[in-house]
Coordinates of C-alpha atoms in Angstrom, one line a residue:
M1 CA 0.0 0.0 0.0
K2 CA 1.2 3.5 -0.9
I3 CA -0.8 6.5 0.1
L4 CA -0.3 10.2 -0.8
I5 CA -2.5 12.8 1.0
A6 CA -2.4 15.9 -1.2
A7 CA -4.3 18.7 0.3
T8 CA -4.7 22.3 1.5
P9 CA -2.7 23.0 4.7
K10 CA -4.4 22.8 8.1
C11 CA -7.2 20.5 7.0
G12 CA -6.3 17.5 9.2
N13 CA -3.7 16.0 6.9
V14 CA -1.4 15.0 9.7
W15 CA -4.2 13.5 11.7
L16 CA -5.5 11.4 8.8
K17 CA -1.9 10.3 7.9
H18 CA -1.2 9.0 11.4
L19 CA -4.6 7.3 11.7
L20 CA -4.0 5.3 8.5
A21 CA -0.4 4.6 9.3
A22 CA -1.4 3.0 12.6
A23 CA -4.4 1.1 11.1
Y24 CA -2.4 -0.4 8.2
A25 CA 1.1 -0.5 9.7
L26 CA 2.5 1.9 7.2
R27 CA 5.8 3.9 7.3
V28 CA 5.3 7.6 7.6
V29 CA 7.7 9.2 5.1
E30 CA 8.5 12.7 4.1
I31 CA 8.6 14.0 0.5
D32 CA 9.2 17.4 -1.0
K33 CA 7.0 18.9 -3.7
S34 CA 8.6 16.8 -6.5
L35 CA 7.2 13.4 -7.3
D36 CA 8.7 11.2 -10.1
D37 CA 9.7 7.6 -10.7
N38 CA 13.0 8.0 -8.9
V39 CA 11.3 9.3 -5.7
L40 CA 8.6 6.6 -5.8
N41 CA 11.1 3.8 -6.5
H42 CA 13.2 4.9 -3.6
L43 CA 10.2 4.9 -1.2
G44 CA 9.3 1.3 -2.1
D45 CA 6.1 -0.1 -0.6
G46 CA 4.1 0.2 2.6
W47 CA 4.2 4.0 3.2
I48 CA 2.0 7.1 3.7
T49 CA 2.9 10.7 3.3
H50 CA 1.2 14.1 2.9
Q51 CA 2.3 17.2 1.0
H52 CA 0.7 20.5 -0.2
I53 CA 1.5 19.9 -3.8
L54 CA -0.1 20.9 -7.1
P55 CA -0.7 18.1 -9.6
D56 CA 0.5 18.1 -13.2
P57 CA -0.1 15.5 -15.9
A58 CA 3.3 13.8 -15.5
M59 CA 2.8 13.5 -11.8
L60 CA -0.7 12.0 -12.1
E61 CA 0.6 9.5 -14.6
C62 CA 3.5 8.6 -12.3
L63 CA 1.2 8.1 -9.4
R64 CA -1.1 5.9 -11.5
R65 CA 1.8 3.8 -12.7
H66 CA 3.1 3.2 -9.2
Q67 CA -0.5 2.5 -7.9
V68 CA -0.4 5.2 -5.3
V69 CA -3.7 5.9 -3.6
V70 CA -4.4 9.6 -3.5
L71 CA -6.5 11.1 -0.8
T72 CA -7.4 14.8 -0.1
V73 CA -8.9 16.5 2.9
V74 CA -11.2 19.4 2.9
R75 CA -12.3 21.7 5.7
H76 CA -14.4 24.8 6.1
P77 CA -12.2 27.5 4.5
A78 CA -12.8 30.0 7.3
D79 CA -11.6 27.4 9.8
V80 CA -8.6 26.7 7.6
L81 CA -7.6 30.4 7.8
V82 CA -8.0 30.5 11.6
S83 CA -5.9 27.3 12.0
L84 CA -3.2 28.4 9.6
K85 CA -2.8 31.8 11.3
S86 CA -2.6 30.1 14.7
Y87 CA -0.1 27.6 13.4
L88 CA 2.2 30.3 12.0
N89 CA 2.1 32.2 15.3
R90 CA 3.5 29.1 17.0
L91 CA 6.4 28.6 14.6
D92 CA 9.8 30.2 15.0
D93 CA 10.7 30.0 11.3
A94 CA 7.2 30.6 9.8
R95 CA 8.5 33.2 7.3
E96 CA 10.8 30.6 5.8
R97 CA 8.2 27.9 5.7
E98 CA 5.0 29.5 4.6
E99 CA 6.0 32.5 2.3
T100 CA 3.1 34.9 1.8
A101 CA 0.9 33.4 4.5
S102 CA 3.5 34.6 7.0
D103 CA 2.6 38.2 6.3
M104 CA -0.3 37.6 8.7
L105 CA 2.1 37.5 11.5
A106 CA 2.3 41.3 11.4
D107 CA -1.3 41.3 12.8
G108 CA -0.2 39.4 16.0
E109 CA -3.2 37.6 17.4
A110 CA -5.7 39.9 15.6
Y111 CA -7.3 39.3 12.2
A112 CA -6.5 42.8 10.9
E113 CA -5.2 44.3 7.6
H114 CA -2.4 41.8 6.8
T115 CA -4.8 38.9 7.3
L116 CA -7.4 40.7 5.1
A117 CA -4.7 41.2 2.5
Y118 CA -3.8 37.5 2.5
V119 CA -7.5 36.6 2.0
R120 CA -7.7 39.0 -0.9
G121 CA -4.6 37.5 -2.4
D122 CA -3.1 34.1 -2.1
F123 CA -5.5 32.3 0.3
A124 CA -7.7 31.2 -2.5
A125 CA -4.8 29.2 -4.0
Q126 CA -4.5 27.3 -0.8
I127 CA -8.2 26.3 -0.8
N128 CA -7.8 25.3 -4.5
L129 CA -5.3 22.6 -3.6
S130 CA -7.8 20.1 -2.1
L131 CA -10.5 21.2 -4.5
L132 CA -8.3 20.5 -7.6
W133 CA -7.1 17.1 -6.3
W134 CA -10.7 16.1 -5.6
R135 CA -11.8 17.1 -9.0
L136 CA -9.0 15.1 -10.5
G137 CA -10.1 11.9 -8.8
A138 CA -8.6 11.9 -5.3
T139 CA -10.8 10.4 -2.6
M140 CA -12.1 13.2 -0.4
V141 CA -12.1 13.1 3.4
R142 CA -14.0 15.8 5.3
Y143 CA -12.2 17.2 8.4
E144 CA -15.5 17.7 10.2
D145 CA -16.3 14.0 9.7
L146 CA -12.9 13.0 11.0
R147 CA -13.5 15.2 14.1
R148 CA -17.0 13.8 14.6
D149 CA -16.4 10.1 13.9
A150 CA -12.8 9.0 13.1
A151 CA -13.9 5.4 13.3
G152 CA -16.5 6.0 10.7
V153 CA -14.0 7.7 8.4
L154 CA -11.7 4.7 8.8
A155 CA -14.5 2.3 8.0
E156 CA -15.4 4.2 4.8
L157 CA -11.8 4.3 3.7
A158 CA -11.4 0.6 4.4
I159 CA -13.9 -0.1 1.6
Q160 CA -11.3 1.3 -0.8
L161 CA -8.0 0.5 1.0
G162 CA -8.9 -3.0 2.3
P163 CA -10.0 -4.6 5.6
V164 CA -8.3 -3.8 8.9
S165 CA -8.3 -5.8 12.1
E166 CA -10.3 -4.8 15.2
A167 CA -7.0 -4.6 17.1
R168 CA -5.5 -2.3 14.5
V169 CA -8.6 -0.1 14.6
K170 CA -8.5 0.3 18.4
L171 CA -4.8 1.0 18.2
A172 CA -5.2 3.7 15.5
L173 CA -8.1 5.4 17.3
T174 CA -6.1 5.4 20.6
L175 CA -2.9 6.8 19.0
T176 CA -4.7 9.5 17.1
S177 CA -7.2 10.7 19.7
F178 CA -7.2 14.5 19.5
S179 CA -6.0 14.8 23.1
R180 CA -3.1 12.4 22.6
M181 CA -1.9 14.0 19.4
R182 CA -2.1 17.5 20.9
D183 CA -0.1 16.4 24.0
S184 CA 3.0 18.5 24.4
S185 CA 5.2 15.4 24.3
S186 CA 3.8 14.2 21.0
K187 CA 5.7 14.6 17.7
T188 CA 2.5 16.0 16.2
A189 CA 1.7 18.5 19.0
H190 CA 2.6 21.6 17.0
H191 CA 0.0 20.7 14.4
F192 CA -2.9 20.7 16.8
R193 CA -4.6 23.7 18.5
A194 CA -8.3 23.5 19.4
G195 CA -9.6 21.5 16.4
V196 CA -13.2 22.8 16.8
A197 CA -15.1 22.9 13.6
G198 CA -16.9 26.2 13.3
G199 CA -14.6 28.1 15.6
W200 CA -14.1 30.8 13.0
R201 CA -17.5 32.3 14.0
G202 CA -16.2 33.7 17.2
L203 CA -12.9 34.9 15.8
L204 CA -13.1 36.3 12.3
P205 CA -14.3 40.0 11.9
Q206 CA -17.1 40.8 9.5
T207 CA -14.8 42.3 7.0
I208 CA -13.1 38.9 6.4
V209 CA -16.5 37.1 6.4
D210 CA -17.7 39.5 3.8
E211 CA -14.7 38.8 1.6
F212 CA -15.5 35.1 1.7
R213 CA -19.1 35.8 0.9
N214 CA -18.6 38.3 -1.9
R215 CA -15.1 38.1 -3.4
S216 CA -14.5 35.8 -6.3
P217 CA -13.6 32.9 -6.3
Y218 CA -14.6 32.2 -2.7
P219 CA -18.4 31.8 -3.3
A220 CA -17.7 29.2 -6.0
Q221 CA -15.1 27.4 -3.9
F222 CA -17.4 27.3 -0.8
A223 CA -20.3 25.9 -2.9
A224 CA -18.1 23.3 -4.6
L225 CA -16.8 22.1 -1.3
G226 CA -20.2 22.1 0.4
Y227 CA -19.6 24.8 3.0
S228 CA -21.6 27.8 4.0
L229 CA -21.2 31.0 5.9
D230 CA -24.9 31.0 7.0
S231 CA -25.2 28.0 9.4
E232 CA -26.1 28.7 12.9
P233 CA -23.5 28.5 15.7
D234 CA -25.2 25.4 17.2
A235 CA -24.4 23.6 14.0
E236 CA -20.7 23.6 14.9
T237 CA -19.1 20.2 15.0
P238 CA -18.6 19.2 18.6
A239 CA -15.5 17.6 20.1
S240 CA -15.2 14.0 18.9
P241 CA -17.0 11.6 21.3
P242 CA -15.2 8.4 22.3
T243 CA -15.5 5.9 19.5
H244 CA -14.2 3.1 21.6
A245 CA -13.2 2.6 25.2
D246 CA -9.6 3.7 25.5
P247 CA -8.0 1.6 28.2
F248 CA -5.3 4.2 28.6
K249 CA -8.0 6.9 29.2
G250 CA -6.0 9.4 27.2
A251 CA -3.2 9.4 29.8
A252 CA 0.3 10.5 28.9
N253 CA 1.9 8.7 31.9
F254 CA 1.7 5.5 33.9
D255 CA 0.6 6.1 37.5
N256 CA 4.3 6.0 38.6
G257 CA 5.1 8.9 36.3
S258 CA 6.8 7.0 33.4
S259 CA 5.7 8.4 30.1
I260 CA 3.5 6.4 27.7
C261 CA 4.9 6.7 24.1
D262 CA 3.2 5.5 21.0
L263 CA 5.3 2.3 21.0
V264 CA 4.0 1.3 24.4
V265 CA 0.4 1.8 23.3
Q266 CA 1.0 -0.2 20.1
L267 CA 2.5 -3.1 21.9
Y268 CA -0.5 -3.3 24.2
F269 CA -3.1 -3.5 21.5
L270 CA -1.1 -5.9 19.3
Q271 CA -0.5 -8.5 22.0
P272 CA -2.0 -11.9 21.2
G273 CA -5.1 -13.0 23.0
N274 CA -7.1 -10.4 24.8
P275 CA -4.8 -7.7 26.3
I276 CA -7.7 -5.7 27.6
A277 CA -8.9 -8.6 29.7
R278 CA -5.3 -9.3 30.8
W279 CA -4.5 -5.7 31.7
P280 CA -7.8 -3.8 32.1
D281 CA -6.0 -0.9 33.6
P282 CA -2.7 -0.6 31.8
I283 CA -1.8 2.7 33.5
S284 CA -1.6 1.0 36.9
T285 CA 1.8 -0.2 38.0
A286 CA 0.7 -1.4 41.5
T287 CA 0.8 -5.2 40.9
P288 CA 3.6 -7.6 39.8
D289 CA 1.5 -8.6 36.8
S290 CA 0.8 -5.1 35.6
Y291 CA 1.4 -4.2 31.9
F292 CA 4.3 -1.9 33.0
A293 CA 5.9 -4.8 34.9
W294 CA 5.5 -7.1 31.9
L295 CA 7.1 -4.6 29.5
N296 CA 10.2 -4.5 31.9
S297 CA 10.4 -8.3 32.6
P298 CA 12.9 -10.6 30.9
C299 CA 11.4 -11.7 27.6
D300 CA 9.0 -14.6 27.7
A301 CA 10.5 -16.0 24.5
D302 CA 14.1 -16.0 25.8
P303 CA 15.1 -19.6 26.5
E304 CA 17.7 -18.3 29.0
R305 CA 15.5 -15.7 30.6
A306 CA 16.3 -17.0 34.1
D307 CA 20.1 -16.6 33.8
A308 CA 20.8 -14.9 30.5
G309 CA 23.1 -12.4 32.0
L310 CA 22.2 -9.6 29.7
T311 CA 18.4 -9.0 29.9
I312 CA 16.3 -8.5 26.8
T313 CA 12.9 -7.3 28.1
N314 CA 9.5 -8.0 26.6
L315 CA 9.4 -4.4 25.3
A316 CA 12.9 -4.7 23.7
F317 CA 12.0 -8.0 22.0
A318 CA 8.6 -6.8 20.8
L319 CA 10.5 -3.9 19.2
Y320 CA 12.9 -6.3 17.7
E321 CA 10.1 -8.5 16.3
S322 CA 8.5 -5.4 14.6
R323 CA 11.7 -4.4 12.7
P324 CA 13.0 -6.5 9.8
D325 CA 16.2 -4.5 9.8
L326 CA 16.9 -5.5 13.4
K327 CA 16.1 -9.1 12.8
A328 CA 18.5 -9.1 9.9
A329 CA 21.3 -7.4 11.8
F330 CA 20.9 -9.6 15.0
V331 CA 19.8 -13.0 13.7
D332 CA 20.7 -14.9 16.8
V333 CA 19.3 -12.4 19.2
F334 CA 19.2 -14.8 22.2
G335 CA 22.7 -16.1 21.5
A336 CA 25.7 -14.7 19.7
D337 CA 23.9 -11.4 18.8
R338 CA 22.5 -10.7 22.3
L339 CA 25.2 -8.2 23.2
G340 CA 24.9 -6.4 19.8
F341 CA 21.1 -6.0 20.1
V342 CA 21.4 -4.9 23.8
N343 CA 23.9 -2.3 22.7
W344 CA 21.6 -1.1 19.9
F345 CA 18.6 -0.9 22.3
L346 CA 20.5 1.0 25.0
T347 CA 22.1 3.4 22.4
F348 CA 19.3 4.1 19.9
A349 CA 15.9 3.0 21.0
R350 CA 15.2 5.9 23.4
S351 CA 15.6 8.6 20.9
E352 CA 13.9 6.7 18.1
Y353 CA 10.8 5.9 20.1
R354 CA 10.8 8.5 22.8
L355 CA 10.8 5.7 25.4
D356 CA 10.9 6.6 29.1
A357 CA 14.2 6.0 30.9
A358 CA 12.4 3.5 33.1
F359 CA 12.3 1.0 30.2
F360 CA 16.1 0.9 30.0
A361 CA 16.7 0.5 33.7
P362 CA 16.3 -3.3 33.8
V363 CA 18.8 -3.7 31.0
F364 CA 21.3 -1.4 32.5
E365 CA 21.0 -3.3 35.8
S366 CA 21.6 -6.6 34.1
V367 CA 24.9 -5.2 32.8
A368 CA 25.8 -4.0 36.3
R369 CA 25.2 -7.5 37.7
L370 CA 27.4 -9.3 35.2
S371 CA 30.2 -11.3 36.8

């Protein structure tokens, strides 16, 4: 599976990308605004990416030839403007990254003359991105639907992309809950603000609303995308209700303070059997059979777990099992390659996966105990 999300900025592209990556076990890759055979050959299979990129005939043919699924995301244009301006205000290098849109920074938190000038100028080109990709055949996802019912969006896309297991659905919904992705420790935090659909009503002055209502091409763009400036405030899309019972309850930490990164959540849902029955409260660390204790215990699959010397924990081995490159590099992980894998885990796993230091302590202690 190869998926390109090509869309207007601040429409939920990052959210959808991580939702599908978790559901279908896809690599999240980065691309620039050039797409050709060399780029796609280099990426191989099993990936998802997003980019704010204009299509051309050669690119479309290349995507078709490589069987890349193209999705696009749309959102109420007024909410896009609010979200884009807020995003730029949070960036240190916004002028380098967003060109003309960064002129809005001169207004500070207000929606004043520079924001109005942007609406009268280049903002229509941003809205055109998703609209153009949709008209050229990309599958459209509506941000408001994603906010209201992410599980429903995933189910709709599965008709085109293929079935996905219940465990993967639960994992994807947990990892991409709005609160988790907005958490300050998340890699995606800077992309998420309030996320409320319809929030523009309480922020945009009438001068900008009038531009959207009267200045060409906005009326045509709004109509084509199915959005209006006339709906009542109570029609705003509410915060997304829980679509499944999240056993982690949105928590960023175990009850002992150790942080819960995405890998820890992933390993929970992908355990064989019924992990929810085995660990109904995975945040709790109070008992010897807690999920936290299992992660830090000598690996169940290690034939020498009782006296191996160097400990490979359940967490470390699950990580190993998920990585073909590690399995190729450390073939005899419980034998001749044990030291090599332990060295890799202690040296690189923390930065690659944002693992809490608590998950390395048992391995460090096993080194200290060596005779």
